[in-house]
């Protein structure tokens, strides 16, 4: 049995997507400006430029995942499994970013104002990760309800639904059915074989003949 599609709520998805896309665009613009400054500064080395470029590419990949999820949602094809995997990857990326910021602040002893921003971005991804996990769990429960797998019973025999294979009970001393000849009853008199009966059509036959041939009996008081 096929499972029903997961119903995603717009009032939950749209606010998270709007906030995340705006944050990603803001971060990309900030790093683009920083990359331009790094290129113009002769004191900064080439590895610093490479790190910024790689970080920008990863943020663009995270942004494209959100765009892909939005397109799938508009086509009613947002699969809970794929949506959960995308949110796990996106959230994992920002967890690593937050850990790197904490390590950098601990080593250099700089201001930790940037950690607050990283935590806010991470929370926006964690919220949608939780919602995607709930949708995945609901779909899994619906699939388990729709597909019932019977337990294996070795002693059970398979049922064969074949009308031609069914044989009725056999009875002893039974003769095959034979159709008896059809007898037609007739009220007409049939003479015995070998005897010819001559009929005089001018005289009545049978009881009518006796009635006309016998003389009427006179009553006793009639002379």
CSV table of N, CA, C and O in Angstrom, one decimal, residues 30-44 49:
chain,number,residue,atom,x,y,z
A,30,UNK,N,28.9,40.0,3.2
A,30,UNK,CA,30.0,40.4,4.1
A,30,UNK,C,31.3,39.8,3.7
A,30,UNK,O,32.4,40.5,3.7
A,31,UNK,N,31.3,38.5,3.4
A,31,UNK,CA,32.6,37.9,3.0
A,31,UNK,C,33.1,38.3,1.6
A,31,UNK,O,34.3,38.3,1.3
A,32,UNK,N,32.2,38.7,0.7
A,32,UNK,CA,32.6,39.2,-0.6
A,32,UNK,C,33.3,40.6,-0.4
A,32,UNK,O,34.4,40.8,-1.0
A,33,UNK,N,32.8,41.4,0.6
A,33,UNK,CA,33.5,42.7,0.9
A,33,UNK,C,34.9,42.4,1.5
A,33,UNK,O,35.9,43.0,1.2
A,34,UNK,N,34.9,41.4,2.4
A,34,UNK,CA,36.1,41.1,3.1
A,34,UNK,C,37.2,40.5,2.1
A,34,UNK,O,38.4,40.8,2.2
A,35,UNK,N,36.7,39.7,1.2
A,35,UNK,CA,37.6,39.2,0.2
A,35,UNK,C,38.2,40.3,-0.7
A,35,UNK,O,39.4,40.2,-1.0
A,36,UNK,N,37.4,41.3,-1.0
A,36,UNK,CA,37.9,42.4,-1.8
A,36,UNK,C,39.0,43.2,-1.0
A,36,UNK,O,40.0,43.6,-1.6
A,37,UNK,N,38.7,43.3,0.3
A,37,UNK,CA,39.7,44.0,1.1
A,37,UNK,C,41.0,43.2,1.2
A,37,UNK,O,42.1,43.8,1.2
A,38,UNK,N,40.9,41.9,1.3
A,38,UNK,CA,42.1,41.1,1.5
A,38,UNK,C,43.0,41.1,0.2
A,38,UNK,O,44.2,41.2,0.3
A,39,UNK,N,42.3,41.1,-0.9
A,39,UNK,CA,43.1,41.2,-2.2
A,39,UNK,C,43.8,42.5,-2.3
A,39,UNK,O,44.9,42.6,-2.9
A,40,UNK,N,43.3,43.6,-1.8
A,40,UNK,CA,44.0,44.9,-1.9
A,40,UNK,C,45.0,45.1,-0.8
A,40,UNK,O,45.9,46.0,-0.9
A,41,UNK,N,45.0,44.3,0.2
A,41,UNK,CA,46.0,44.5,1.3
A,41,UNK,C,47.2,43.7,1.0
A,41,UNK,O,47.1,42.4,1.0
A,42,UNK,N,48.4,44.3,0.8
A,42,UNK,CA,49.6,43.5,0.5
A,42,UNK,C,50.1,42.7,1.7
A,42,UNK,O,50.9,41.8,1.5
A,43,UNK,N,49.7,43.1,2.9
A,43,UNK,CA,50.2,42.4,4.1
A,43,UNK,C,49.6,41.0,4.3
A,43,UNK,O,50.1,40.2,5.1
A,44,UNK,N,48.4,40.8,3.7
A,44,UNK,CA,47.7,39.5,3.9
A,44,UNK,C,48.2,38.5,2.9
A,44,UNK,O,48.5,38.8,1.8
A,49,UNK,N,43.1,34.2,1.6
A,49,UNK,CA,42.1,34.4,0.6
A,49,UNK,C,41.4,33.1,0.3
A,49,UNK,O,40.2,33.0,0.0
